[in-house]
Protein backbone atom coordinates (compact mmCIF):
# COMPACT_ATOMS: atom_id res chain seq x y z
CA UNK A 1 0.00 0.00 0.00
CA UNK A 2 1.67 3.17 -1.21
CA UNK A 3 1.11 6.56 0.39
CA UNK A 4 1.79 10.14 -0.68
CA UNK A 5 5.03 11.70 0.52
CA UNK A 6 4.94 13.23 4.02
CA UNK A 7 1.77 11.39 5.06
CA UNK A 8 1.77 8.81 7.87
CA UNK A 9 2.13 5.18 6.70
CA UNK A 10 -1.12 3.23 6.76
CA UNK A 11 -2.32 -0.34 6.41
CA UNK A 12 0.29 -3.00 5.64
CA UNK A 13 2.74 -3.97 2.93
CA UNK A 14 4.39 -7.24 1.90
CA UNK A 15 7.91 -7.19 0.41
CA UNK A 16 8.63 -9.98 -2.13
CA UNK A 17 11.51 -12.29 -1.22
CA UNK A 18 14.68 -10.89 -2.81
CA UNK A 19 16.03 -14.33 -3.83
CA UNK A 20 12.76 -16.14 -4.55
CA UNK A 21 9.96 -13.62 -5.23
CA UNK A 22 7.92 -16.30 -6.98
CA UNK A 23 7.82 -18.35 -3.77
CA UNK A 24 6.68 -15.71 -1.28
CA UNK A 25 7.71 -12.69 0.77
CA UNK A 26 10.62 -11.72 3.01
CA UNK A 27 8.95 -8.97 5.04
CA UNK A 28 5.61 -7.69 6.25
CA UNK A 29 5.26 -4.09 7.42
CA UNK A 30 2.21 -3.30 9.54
CA UNK A 31 1.03 0.03 10.95
CA UNK A 32 -1.26 -0.38 13.95
CA UNK A 33 -3.62 2.47 14.91
CA UNK A 34 -6.16 2.63 17.72
CA UNK A 35 -8.60 4.64 15.57
CA UNK A 36 -9.72 3.62 12.05
CA UNK A 37 -9.83 5.85 8.97
CA UNK A 38 -12.58 3.78 7.35
CA UNK A 39 -10.91 4.23 3.96
CA UNK A 40 -8.84 1.02 3.81
CA UNK A 41 -7.80 -1.98 5.89
CA UNK A 42 -6.79 -0.42 9.22
CA UNK A 43 -4.85 -2.92 11.39
CA UNK A 44 -6.05 -2.69 14.97
CA UNK A 45 -4.13 -5.65 16.37
CA UNK A 46 -1.63 -8.25 15.21
CA UNK A 47 -1.20 -11.80 16.50
CA UNK A 48 1.84 -14.04 16.07
CA UNK A 49 3.96 -16.61 17.90
CA UNK A 50 7.39 -15.70 19.26
CA UNK A 51 10.09 -17.40 21.31
CA UNK A 52 11.19 -16.20 24.72
CA UNK A 53 14.14 -17.57 26.63
CA UNK A 54 13.50 -19.03 30.08
CA UNK A 55 16.20 -20.81 32.10
CA UNK A 56 18.33 -21.40 29.04
CA UNK A 57 15.54 -22.70 26.79
CA UNK A 58 13.15 -21.00 24.43
CA UNK A 59 9.41 -21.22 25.02
CA UNK A 60 6.55 -20.25 22.73
CA UNK A 61 4.58 -17.11 23.48
CA UNK A 62 1.48 -15.80 21.74
CA UNK A 63 2.15 -12.13 21.03
CA UNK A 64 -0.71 -9.64 20.76
CA UNK A 65 0.37 -6.28 19.33
CA UNK A 66 -1.78 -3.17 19.77
CA UNK A 67 -1.26 0.58 19.92
CA UNK A 68 0.20 1.96 22.11
CA UNK A 69 3.00 -0.58 22.61
CA UNK A 70 4.82 -0.79 25.94
CA UNK A 71 6.62 -4.13 25.76
CA UNK A 72 9.92 -5.23 24.16
CA UNK A 73 10.85 -3.94 20.72
CA UNK A 74 12.50 -7.06 19.27
CA UNK A 75 11.31 -10.68 19.32
CA UNK A 76 12.30 -13.96 17.76
CA UNK A 77 9.48 -14.96 15.40
CA UNK A 78 8.42 -18.63 15.36
CA UNK A 79 6.81 -20.72 12.65
CA UNK A 80 3.08 -20.11 12.39
CA UNK A 81 0.47 -17.62 11.33
CA UNK A 82 0.71 -13.86 11.47
CA UNK A 83 -2.80 -12.45 11.77
CA UNK A 84 -3.76 -8.83 11.12
CA UNK A 85 -7.20 -7.81 12.36
CA UNK A 86 -8.84 -4.49 11.57
CA UNK A 87 -11.46 -2.46 13.42
CA UNK A 88 -14.26 -4.34 11.61
CA UNK A 89 -12.70 -7.69 12.63
CA UNK A 90 -11.70 -8.47 9.05
CA UNK A 91 -8.44 -10.37 8.76
CA UNK A 92 -5.32 -10.64 6.63
CA UNK A 93 -3.24 -13.75 7.38
CA UNK A 94 0.24 -14.93 6.48
CA UNK A 95 2.38 -17.93 7.37
CA UNK A 96 6.08 -17.63 8.25
CA UNK A 97 8.78 -20.11 9.23
CA UNK A 98 10.43 -17.83 11.76
CA UNK A 99 12.62 -14.76 11.76
CA UNK A 100 12.39 -11.50 13.65
CA UNK A 101 9.71 -9.07 14.79
CA UNK A 102 10.57 -5.42 15.39
CA UNK A 103 8.02 -3.16 17.05
CA UNK A 104 8.57 0.59 17.30
CA UNK A 105 7.09 2.89 19.91
CA UNK A 106 5.59 5.98 18.29
CA UNK A 107 3.08 8.55 19.45
CA UNK A 108 0.35 8.24 16.81
CA UNK A 109 0.72 4.59 15.75
CA UNK A 110 2.77 1.41 16.26
CA UNK A 111 4.82 0.17 13.28
CA UNK A 112 5.88 -3.47 13.34
CA UNK A 113 8.00 -5.35 10.82
CA UNK A 114 8.20 -9.12 10.37
CA UNK A 115 11.32 -10.33 8.55
CA UNK A 116 12.11 -13.89 7.57
CA UNK A 117 15.04 -15.45 5.69
CA UNK A 118 12.75 -17.86 3.83
CA UNK A 119 9.57 -17.19 1.83
CA UNK A 120 6.49 -16.14 3.79
CA UNK A 121 3.14 -17.25 2.36
CA UNK A 122 -0.07 -15.21 2.35
CA UNK A 123 -3.68 -16.37 2.37
CA UNK A 124 -5.06 -15.10 -0.94
CA UNK A 125 -8.74 -15.45 -1.89
CA UNK A 126 -7.67 -15.12 -5.54
CA UNK A 127 -5.04 -17.87 -5.38
CA UNK A 128 -6.04 -20.99 -3.47
CA UNK A 129 -2.64 -22.57 -4.17
CA UNK A 130 -1.04 -20.61 -1.33
CA UNK A 131 -3.96 -21.39 0.98
CA UNK A 132 -3.56 -25.09 0.24
CA UNK A 133 0.21 -24.91 0.74
CA UNK A 134 -0.25 -23.29 4.14
CA UNK A 135 -2.79 -25.94 5.12
CA UNK A 136 -0.39 -28.71 4.07
CA UNK A 137 2.47 -27.18 6.05
CA UNK A 138 0.29 -26.68 9.12
CA UNK A 139 -0.79 -30.31 8.85
CA UNK A 140 2.89 -31.38 8.82
CA UNK A 141 3.52 -29.37 11.99
CA UNK A 142 0.36 -30.73 13.61
CA UNK A 143 1.49 -34.31 12.97
CA UNK A 144 4.87 -33.60 14.52
CA UNK A 145 3.16 -32.05 17.54
CA UNK A 146 0.94 -35.13 17.91
CA UNK A 147 4.03 -37.36 17.72
CA UNK A 148 5.33 -35.74 20.92
CA UNK A 149 2.19 -36.47 22.97
CA UNK A 150 2.11 -36.34 25.94
CA UNK A 151 5.39 -34.35 25.94
CA UNK A 152 4.05 -31.44 23.90
CA UNK A 153 6.29 -29.00 25.76
CA UNK A 154 9.31 -30.67 24.13
CA UNK A 155 7.82 -30.09 20.69
CA UNK A 156 7.24 -26.43 21.60
CA UNK A 157 10.84 -26.05 22.77
CA UNK A 158 12.08 -27.52 19.50
CA UNK A 159 9.80 -25.30 17.43
CA UNK A 160 10.89 -22.22 19.38
CA UNK A 161 14.57 -23.06 18.84
CA UNK A 162 14.31 -24.20 15.21
CA UNK A 163 16.38 -22.45 12.56
CA UNK A 164 13.91 -21.01 10.00
CA UNK A 165 15.97 -22.06 6.98
CA UNK A 166 16.45 -25.63 8.18
CA UNK A 167 12.78 -25.92 9.17
CA UNK A 168 11.63 -24.54 5.82
CA UNK A 169 13.92 -26.87 3.89
CA UNK A 170 12.79 -29.91 5.89
CA UNK A 171 9.11 -29.03 5.48
CA UNK A 172 9.43 -28.46 1.73
CA UNK A 173 11.20 -31.80 1.33
CA UNK A 174 8.52 -33.55 3.42
CA UNK A 175 5.78 -31.93 1.35
CA UNK A 176 7.43 -32.86 -1.95
CA UNK A 177 7.88 -36.45 -0.81
CA UNK A 178 4.24 -36.58 0.30
CA UNK A 179 2.99 -35.16 -3.01
CA UNK A 180 4.81 -37.88 -4.93
CA UNK A 181 2.72 -40.52 -3.16
CA UNK A 182 -0.61 -39.06 -4.32
CA UNK A 183 -2.51 -41.45 -6.61
CA UNK A 184 -2.55 -40.29 -10.24
CA UNK A 185 -6.35 -40.06 -10.14
CA UNK A 186 -6.16 -37.41 -7.41
CA UNK A 187 -3.68 -35.14 -9.13
CA UNK A 188 -5.76 -32.06 -9.84
CA UNK A 189 -4.65 -28.67 -11.18
CA UNK A 190 -4.13 -27.55 -7.57
CA UNK A 191 -1.92 -30.58 -6.98
CA UNK A 192 0.33 -29.72 -9.92
CA UNK A 193 0.60 -26.09 -8.81
CA UNK A 194 1.69 -27.22 -5.34
CA UNK A 195 4.16 -29.71 -6.76
CA UNK A 196 5.59 -27.07 -9.09
CA UNK A 197 5.99 -24.70 -6.13
CA UNK A 198 7.72 -27.40 -4.05
CA UNK A 199 10.09 -28.33 -6.89
CA UNK A 200 10.92 -24.66 -7.46
CA UNK A 201 11.57 -24.24 -3.73
CA UNK A 202 13.88 -27.28 -3.67
CA UNK A 203 15.78 -25.87 -6.64
CA UNK A 204 16.23 -22.51 -4.89
CA UNK A 205 17.31 -24.29 -1.71
CA UNK A 206 19.90 -26.25 -3.67
CA UNK A 207 21.35 -22.98 -4.97
CA UNK A 208 21.78 -21.83 -1.38
CA UNK A 209 23.55 -24.85 0.05
CA UNK A 210 20.60 -27.15 0.73
CA UNK A 211 21.21 -29.72 -1.99
CA UNK A 212 20.31 -33.40 -2.12
CA UNK A 213 21.30 -35.18 1.06
CA UNK A 214 21.87 -31.92 2.96
CA UNK A 215 18.28 -31.28 4.04
CA UNK A 216 17.42 -32.80 7.45
CA UNK A 217 14.27 -34.81 7.95
CA UNK A 218 11.50 -32.87 9.65
CA UNK A 219 11.61 -35.45 12.47
CA UNK A 220 15.22 -34.47 13.19
CA UNK A 221 14.19 -30.85 13.88
CA UNK A 222 10.81 -31.41 15.49
PDB file of C-alpha atoms in Angstrom:
ATOM      1  CA  UNK A   1       0.000   0.000   0.000  1.00  0.00           C
ATOM      2  CA  UNK A   2       1.665   3.174  -1.213  1.00  0.00           C
ATOM      3  CA  UNK A   3       1.112   6.560   0.393  1.00  0.00           C
ATOM      4  CA  UNK A   4       1.792  10.143  -0.682  1.00  0.00           C
ATOM      5  CA  UNK A   5       5.034  11.702   0.518  1.00  0.00           C
ATOM      6  CA  UNK A   6       4.942  13.227   4.017  1.00  0.00           C
ATOM      7  CA  UNK A   7       1.769  11.389   5.059  1.00  0.00           C
ATOM      8  CA  UNK A   8       1.768   8.805   7.873  1.00  0.00           C
ATOM      9  CA  UNK A   9       2.125   5.179   6.701  1.00  0.00           C
ATOM     10  CA  UNK A  10      -1.116   3.231   6.762  1.00  0.00           C
ATOM     11  CA  UNK A  11      -2.322  -0.336   6.411  1.00  0.00           C
ATOM     12  CA  UNK A  12       0.287  -3.005   5.644  1.00  0.00           C
ATOM     13  CA  UNK A  13       2.738  -3.970   2.933  1.00  0.00           C
ATOM     14  CA  UNK A  14       4.395  -7.237   1.897  1.00  0.00           C
ATOM     15  CA  UNK A  15       7.909  -7.186   0.411  1.00  0.00           C
ATOM     16  CA  UNK A  16       8.635  -9.979  -2.126  1.00  0.00           C
ATOM     17  CA  UNK A  17      11.507 -12.287  -1.224  1.00  0.00           C
ATOM     18  CA  UNK A  18      14.681 -10.890  -2.805  1.00  0.00           C
ATOM     19  CA  UNK A  19      16.033 -14.327  -3.835  1.00  0.00           C
ATOM     20  CA  UNK A  20      12.763 -16.140  -4.550  1.00  0.00           C
ATOM     21  CA  UNK A  21       9.960 -13.619  -5.227  1.00  0.00           C
ATOM     22  CA  UNK A  22       7.921 -16.303  -6.984  1.00  0.00           C
ATOM     23  CA  UNK A  23       7.820 -18.347  -3.767  1.00  0.00           C
ATOM     24  CA  UNK A  24       6.678 -15.715  -1.282  1.00  0.00           C
ATOM     25  CA  UNK A  25       7.709 -12.691   0.770  1.00  0.00           C
ATOM     26  CA  UNK A  26      10.618 -11.722   3.010  1.00  0.00           C
ATOM     27  CA  UNK A  27       8.953  -8.968   5.036  1.00  0.00           C
ATOM     28  CA  UNK A  28       5.611  -7.689   6.247  1.00  0.00           C
ATOM     29  CA  UNK A  29       5.264  -4.089   7.422  1.00  0.00           C
ATOM     30  CA  UNK A  30       2.210  -3.297   9.536  1.00  0.00           C
ATOM     31  CA  UNK A  31       1.031   0.034  10.954  1.00  0.00           C
ATOM     32  CA  UNK A  32      -1.260  -0.381  13.950  1.00  0.00           C
ATOM     33  CA  UNK A  33      -3.617   2.473  14.911  1.00  0.00           C
ATOM     34  CA  UNK A  34      -6.158   2.634  17.719  1.00  0.00           C
ATOM     35  CA  UNK A  35      -8.604   4.643  15.571  1.00  0.00           C
ATOM     36  CA  UNK A  36      -9.718   3.620  12.047  1.00  0.00           C
ATOM     37  CA  UNK A  37      -9.834   5.848   8.972  1.00  0.00           C
ATOM     38  CA  UNK A  38     -12.578   3.780   7.349  1.00  0.00           C
ATOM     39  CA  UNK A  39     -10.914   4.230   3.962  1.00  0.00           C
ATOM     40  CA  UNK A  40      -8.836   1.024   3.809  1.00  0.00           C
ATOM     41  CA  UNK A  41      -7.796  -1.984   5.891  1.00  0.00           C
ATOM     42  CA  UNK A  42      -6.787  -0.415   9.223  1.00  0.00           C
ATOM     43  CA  UNK A  43      -4.854  -2.920  11.391  1.00  0.00           C
ATOM     44  CA  UNK A  44      -6.055  -2.690  14.972  1.00  0.00           C
ATOM     45  CA  UNK A  45      -4.126  -5.646  16.372  1.00  0.00           C
ATOM     46  CA  UNK A  46      -1.626  -8.254  15.207  1.00  0.00           C
ATOM     47  CA  UNK A  47      -1.202 -11.803  16.501  1.00  0.00           C
ATOM     48  CA  UNK A  48       1.843 -14.037  16.070  1.00  0.00           C
ATOM     49  CA  UNK A  49       3.959 -16.607  17.900  1.00  0.00           C
ATOM     50  CA  UNK A  50       7.386 -15.700  19.263  1.00  0.00           C
ATOM     51  CA  UNK A  51      10.090 -17.400  21.312  1.00  0.00           C
ATOM     52  CA  UNK A  52      11.186 -16.195  24.722  1.00  0.00           C
ATOM     53  CA  UNK A  53      14.140 -17.575  26.634  1.00  0.00           C
ATOM     54  CA  UNK A  54      13.502 -19.031  30.085  1.00  0.00           C
ATOM     55  CA  UNK A  55      16.198 -20.809  32.101  1.00  0.00           C
ATOM     56  CA  UNK A  56      18.333 -21.401  29.041  1.00  0.00           C
ATOM     57  CA  UNK A  57      15.539 -22.697  26.794  1.00  0.00           C
ATOM     58  CA  UNK A  58      13.152 -21.003  24.427  1.00  0.00           C
ATOM     59  CA  UNK A  59       9.412 -21.217  25.023  1.00  0.00           C
ATOM     60  CA  UNK A  60       6.552 -20.247  22.734  1.00  0.00           C
ATOM     61  CA  UNK A  61       4.577 -17.108  23.481  1.00  0.00           C
ATOM     62  CA  UNK A  62       1.476 -15.801  21.740  1.00  0.00           C
ATOM     63  CA  UNK A  63       2.153 -12.130  21.030  1.00  0.00           C
ATOM     64  CA  UNK A  64      -0.711  -9.643  20.765  1.00  0.00           C
ATOM     65  CA  UNK A  65       0.370  -6.278  19.333  1.00  0.00           C
ATOM     66  CA  UNK A  66      -1.776  -3.166  19.767  1.00  0.00           C
ATOM     67  CA  UNK A  67      -1.258   0.578  19.917  1.00  0.00           C
ATOM     68  CA  UNK A  68       0.204   1.962  22.106  1.00  0.00           C
ATOM     69  CA  UNK A  69       3.005  -0.580  22.608  1.00  0.00           C
ATOM     70  CA  UNK A  70       4.824  -0.787  25.944  1.00  0.00           C
ATOM     71  CA  UNK A  71       6.622  -4.134  25.764  1.00  0.00           C
ATOM     72  CA  UNK A  72       9.920  -5.231  24.159  1.00  0.00           C
ATOM     73  CA  UNK A  73      10.846  -3.941  20.723  1.00  0.00           C
ATOM     74  CA  UNK A  74      12.497  -7.064  19.274  1.00  0.00           C
ATOM     75  CA  UNK A  75      11.310 -10.679  19.323  1.00  0.00           C
ATOM     76  CA  UNK A  76      12.295 -13.965  17.762  1.00  0.00           C
ATOM     77  CA  UNK A  77       9.479 -14.963  15.403  1.00  0.00           C
ATOM     78  CA  UNK A  78       8.417 -18.634  15.357  1.00  0.00           C
ATOM     79  CA  UNK A  79       6.809 -20.722  12.651  1.00  0.00           C
ATOM     80  CA  UNK A  80       3.080 -20.112  12.395  1.00  0.00           C
ATOM     81  CA  UNK A  81       0.470 -17.620  11.326  1.00  0.00           C
ATOM     82  CA  UNK A  82       0.711 -13.858  11.470  1.00  0.00           C
ATOM     83  CA  UNK A  83      -2.798 -12.448  11.767  1.00  0.00           C
ATOM     84  CA  UNK A  84      -3.756  -8.826  11.115  1.00  0.00           C
ATOM     85  CA  UNK A  85      -7.199  -7.814  12.361  1.00  0.00           C
ATOM     86  CA  UNK A  86      -8.841  -4.492  11.568  1.00  0.00           C
ATOM     87  CA  UNK A  87     -11.456  -2.459  13.422  1.00  0.00           C
ATOM     88  CA  UNK A  88     -14.259  -4.337  11.611  1.00  0.00           C
ATOM     89  CA  UNK A  89     -12.696  -7.692  12.626  1.00  0.00           C
ATOM     90  CA  UNK A  90     -11.697  -8.470   9.052  1.00  0.00           C
ATOM     91  CA  UNK A  91      -8.435 -10.368   8.761  1.00  0.00           C
ATOM     92  CA  UNK A  92      -5.319 -10.644   6.629  1.00  0.00           C
ATOM     93  CA  UNK A  93      -3.241 -13.748   7.375  1.00  0.00           C
ATOM     94  CA  UNK A  94       0.242 -14.933   6.480  1.00  0.00           C
ATOM     95  CA  UNK A  95       2.377 -17.930   7.374  1.00  0.00           C
ATOM     96  CA  UNK A  96       6.076 -17.625   8.246  1.00  0.00           C
ATOM     97  CA  UNK A  97       8.784 -20.111   9.227  1.00  0.00           C
ATOM     98  CA  UNK A  98      10.427 -17.832  11.755  1.00  0.00           C
ATOM     99  CA  UNK A  99      12.618 -14.764  11.757  1.00  0.00           C
ATOM    100  CA  UNK A 100      12.392 -11.504  13.649  1.00  0.00           C
ATOM    101  CA  UNK A 101       9.710  -9.074  14.791  1.00  0.00           C
ATOM    102  CA  UNK A 102      10.573  -5.420  15.387  1.00  0.00           C
ATOM    103  CA  UNK A 103       8.018  -3.155  17.051  1.00  0.00           C
ATOM    104  CA  UNK A 104       8.570   0.587  17.299  1.00  0.00           C
ATOM    105  CA  UNK A 105       7.094   2.890  19.910  1.00  0.00           C
ATOM    106  CA  UNK A 106       5.592   5.981  18.292  1.00  0.00           C
ATOM    107  CA  UNK A 107       3.080   8.554  19.448  1.00  0.00           C
ATOM    108  CA  UNK A 108       0.350   8.236  16.810  1.00  0.00           C
ATOM    109  CA  UNK A 109       0.719   4.592  15.751  1.00  0.00           C
ATOM    110  CA  UNK A 110       2.767   1.408  16.261  1.00  0.00           C
ATOM    111  CA  UNK A 111       4.819   0.169  13.280  1.00  0.00           C
ATOM    112  CA  UNK A 112       5.884  -3.468  13.344  1.00  0.00           C
ATOM    113  CA  UNK A 113       7.996  -5.352  10.821  1.00  0.00           C
ATOM    114  CA  UNK A 114       8.196  -9.118  10.367  1.00  0.00           C
ATOM    115  CA  UNK A 115      11.319 -10.327   8.549  1.00  0.00           C
ATOM    116  CA  UNK A 116      12.105 -13.891   7.570  1.00  0.00           C
ATOM    117  CA  UNK A 117      15.038 -15.448   5.687  1.00  0.00           C
ATOM    118  CA  UNK A 118      12.753 -17.860   3.833  1.00  0.00           C
ATOM    119  CA  UNK A 119       9.573 -17.193   1.826  1.00  0.00           C
ATOM    120  CA  UNK A 120       6.491 -16.142   3.787  1.00  0.00           C
ATOM    121  CA  UNK A 121       3.136 -17.254   2.360  1.00  0.00           C
ATOM    122  CA  UNK A 122      -0.073 -15.209   2.352  1.00  0.00           C
ATOM    123  CA  UNK A 123      -3.680 -16.366   2.372  1.00  0.00           C
ATOM    124  CA  UNK A 124      -5.055 -15.100  -0.937  1.00  0.00           C
ATOM    125  CA  UNK A 125      -8.744 -15.450  -1.890  1.00  0.00           C
ATOM    126  CA  UNK A 126      -7.672 -15.122  -5.538  1.00  0.00           C
ATOM    127  CA  UNK A 127      -5.035 -17.872  -5.378  1.00  0.00           C
ATOM    128  CA  UNK A 128      -6.041 -20.989  -3.469  1.00  0.00           C
ATOM    129  CA  UNK A 129      -2.641 -22.565  -4.170  1.00  0.00           C
ATOM    130  CA  UNK A 130      -1.038 -20.614  -1.327  1.00  0.00           C
ATOM    131  CA  UNK A 131      -3.958 -21.388   0.983  1.00  0.00           C
ATOM    132  CA  UNK A 132      -3.556 -25.094   0.239  1.00  0.00           C
ATOM    133  CA  UNK A 133       0.210 -24.910   0.739  1.00  0.00           C
ATOM    134  CA  UNK A 134      -0.252 -23.290   4.139  1.00  0.00           C
ATOM    135  CA  UNK A 135      -2.792 -25.940   5.116  1.00  0.00           C
ATOM    136  CA  UNK A 136      -0.393 -28.712   4.073  1.00  0.00           C
ATOM    137  CA  UNK A 137       2.474 -27.178   6.046  1.00  0.00           C
ATOM    138  CA  UNK A 138       0.293 -26.682   9.116  1.00  0.00           C
ATOM    139  CA  UNK A 139      -0.787 -30.313   8.849  1.00  0.00           C
ATOM    140  CA  UNK A 140       2.891 -31.381   8.822  1.00  0.00           C
ATOM    141  CA  UNK A 141       3.520 -29.371  11.995  1.00  0.00           C
ATOM    142  CA  UNK A 142       0.361 -30.730  13.614  1.00  0.00           C
ATOM    143  CA  UNK A 143       1.494 -34.308  12.968  1.00  0.00           C
ATOM    144  CA  UNK A 144       4.869 -33.601  14.521  1.00  0.00           C
ATOM    145  CA  UNK A 145       3.162 -32.050  17.539  1.00  0.00           C
ATOM    146  CA  UNK A 146       0.939 -35.132  17.906  1.00  0.00           C
ATOM    147  CA  UNK A 147       4.029 -37.356  17.721  1.00  0.00           C
ATOM    148  CA  UNK A 148       5.328 -35.741  20.922  1.00  0.00           C
ATOM    149  CA  UNK A 149       2.189 -36.472  22.967  1.00  0.00           C
ATOM    150  CA  UNK A 150       2.112 -36.341  25.942  1.00  0.00           C
ATOM    151  CA  UNK A 151       5.393 -34.345  25.938  1.00  0.00           C
ATOM    152  CA  UNK A 152       4.046 -31.442  23.904  1.00  0.00           C
ATOM    153  CA  UNK A 153       6.292 -28.998  25.757  1.00  0.00           C
ATOM    154  CA  UNK A 154       9.310 -30.673  24.131  1.00  0.00           C
ATOM    155  CA  UNK A 155       7.818 -30.086  20.689  1.00  0.00           C
ATOM    156  CA  UNK A 156       7.242 -26.427  21.602  1.00  0.00           C
ATOM    157  CA  UNK A 157      10.841 -26.046  22.774  1.00  0.00           C
ATOM    158  CA  UNK A 158      12.082 -27.520  19.504  1.00  0.00           C
ATOM    159  CA  UNK A 159       9.797 -25.297  17.427  1.00  0.00           C
ATOM    160  CA  UNK A 160      10.891 -22.217  19.376  1.00  0.00           C
ATOM    161  CA  UNK A 161      14.572 -23.056  18.844  1.00  0.00           C
ATOM    162  CA  UNK A 162      14.310 -24.197  15.210  1.00  0.00           C
ATOM    163  CA  UNK A 163      16.382 -22.450  12.563  1.00  0.00           C
ATOM    164  CA  UNK A 164      13.907 -21.007  10.000  1.00  0.00           C
ATOM    165  CA  UNK A 165      15.967 -22.058   6.982  1.00  0.00           C
ATOM    166  CA  UNK A 166      16.450 -25.628   8.183  1.00  0.00           C
ATOM    167  CA  UNK A 167      12.782 -25.924   9.169  1.00  0.00           C
ATOM    168  CA  UNK A 168      11.627 -24.540   5.816  1.00  0.00           C
ATOM    169  CA  UNK A 169      13.923 -26.873   3.890  1.00  0.00           C
ATOM    170  CA  UNK A 170      12.786 -29.912   5.886  1.00  0.00           C
ATOM    171  CA  UNK A 171       9.113 -29.029   5.485  1.00  0.00           C
ATOM    172  CA  UNK A 172       9.433 -28.462   1.730  1.00  0.00           C
ATOM    173  CA  UNK A 173      11.203 -31.804   1.328  1.00  0.00           C
ATOM    174  CA  UNK A 174       8.524 -33.550   3.418  1.00  0.00           C
ATOM    175  CA  UNK A 175       5.776 -31.932   1.348  1.00  0.00           C
ATOM    176  CA  UNK A 176       7.432 -32.859  -1.948  1.00  0.00           C
ATOM    177  CA  UNK A 177       7.880 -36.454  -0.806  1.00  0.00           C
ATOM    178  CA  UNK A 178       4.239 -36.584   0.302  1.00  0.00           C
ATOM    179  CA  UNK A 179       2.990 -35.157  -3.008  1.00  0.00           C
ATOM    180  CA  UNK A 180       4.808 -37.875  -4.934  1.00  0.00           C
ATOM    181  CA  UNK A 181       2.724 -40.517  -3.160  1.00  0.00           C
ATOM    182  CA  UNK A 182      -0.610 -39.065  -4.315  1.00  0.00           C
ATOM    183  CA  UNK A 183      -2.509 -41.452  -6.611  1.00  0.00           C
ATOM    184  CA  UNK A 184      -2.549 -40.293 -10.242  1.00  0.00           C
ATOM    185  CA  UNK A 185      -6.352 -40.063 -10.142  1.00  0.00           C
ATOM    186  CA  UNK A 186      -6.163 -37.412  -7.411  1.00  0.00           C
ATOM    187  CA  UNK A 187      -3.677 -35.135  -9.133  1.00  0.00           C
ATOM    188  CA  UNK A 188      -5.758 -32.056  -9.842  1.00  0.00           C
ATOM    189  CA  UNK A 189      -4.645 -28.673 -11.182  1.00  0.00           C
ATOM    190  CA  UNK A 190      -4.134 -27.546  -7.568  1.00  0.00           C
ATOM    191  CA  UNK A 191      -1.915 -30.582  -6.982  1.00  0.00           C
ATOM    192  CA  UNK A 192       0.330 -29.719  -9.918  1.00  0.00           C
ATOM    193  CA  UNK A 193       0.600 -26.092  -8.807  1.00  0.00           C
ATOM    194  CA  UNK A 194       1.692 -27.220  -5.344  1.00  0.00           C
ATOM    195  CA  UNK A 195       4.158 -29.712  -6.763  1.00  0.00           C
ATOM    196  CA  UNK A 196       5.591 -27.072  -9.085  1.00  0.00           C
ATOM    197  CA  UNK A 197       5.988 -24.698  -6.125  1.00  0.00           C
ATOM    198  CA  UNK A 198       7.719 -27.402  -4.047  1.00  0.00           C
ATOM    199  CA  UNK A 199      10.091 -28.326  -6.886  1.00  0.00           C
ATOM    200  CA  UNK A 200      10.916 -24.660  -7.459  1.00  0.00           C
ATOM    201  CA  UNK A 201      11.567 -24.239  -3.729  1.00  0.00           C
ATOM    202  CA  UNK A 202      13.882 -27.280  -3.670  1.00  0.00           C
ATOM    203  CA  UNK A 203      15.782 -25.870  -6.643  1.00  0.00           C
ATOM    204  CA  UNK A 204      16.232 -22.510  -4.893  1.00  0.00           C
ATOM    205  CA  UNK A 205      17.309 -24.292  -1.714  1.00  0.00           C
ATOM    206  CA  UNK A 206      19.902 -26.250  -3.667  1.00  0.00           C
ATOM    207  CA  UNK A 207      21.348 -22.982  -4.971  1.00  0.00           C
ATOM    208  CA  UNK A 208      21.783 -21.835  -1.379  1.00  0.00           C
ATOM    209  CA  UNK A 209      23.551 -24.853   0.055  1.00  0.00           C
ATOM    210  CA  UNK A 210      20.604 -27.154   0.727  1.00  0.00           C
ATOM    211  CA  UNK A 211      21.205 -29.718  -1.986  1.00  0.00           C
ATOM    212  CA  UNK A 212      20.308 -33.402  -2.121  1.00  0.00           C
ATOM    213  CA  UNK A 213      21.300 -35.178   1.064  1.00  0.00           C
ATOM    214  CA  UNK A 214      21.867 -31.916   2.961  1.00  0.00           C
ATOM    215  CA  UNK A 215      18.283 -31.276   4.043  1.00  0.00           C
ATOM    216  CA  UNK A 216      17.423 -32.802   7.446  1.00  0.00           C
ATOM    217  CA  UNK A 217      14.266 -34.813   7.950  1.00  0.00           C
ATOM    218  CA  UNK A 218      11.496 -32.874   9.652  1.00  0.00           C
ATOM    219  CA  UNK A 219      11.610 -35.449  12.472  1.00  0.00           C
ATOM    220  CA  UNK A 220      15.224 -34.465  13.192  1.00  0.00           C
ATOM    221  CA  UNK A 221      14.193 -30.854  13.878  1.00  0.00           C
ATOM    222  CA  UNK A 222      10.806 -31.414  15.490  1.00  0.00           C
TER     223      UNK A 222
END
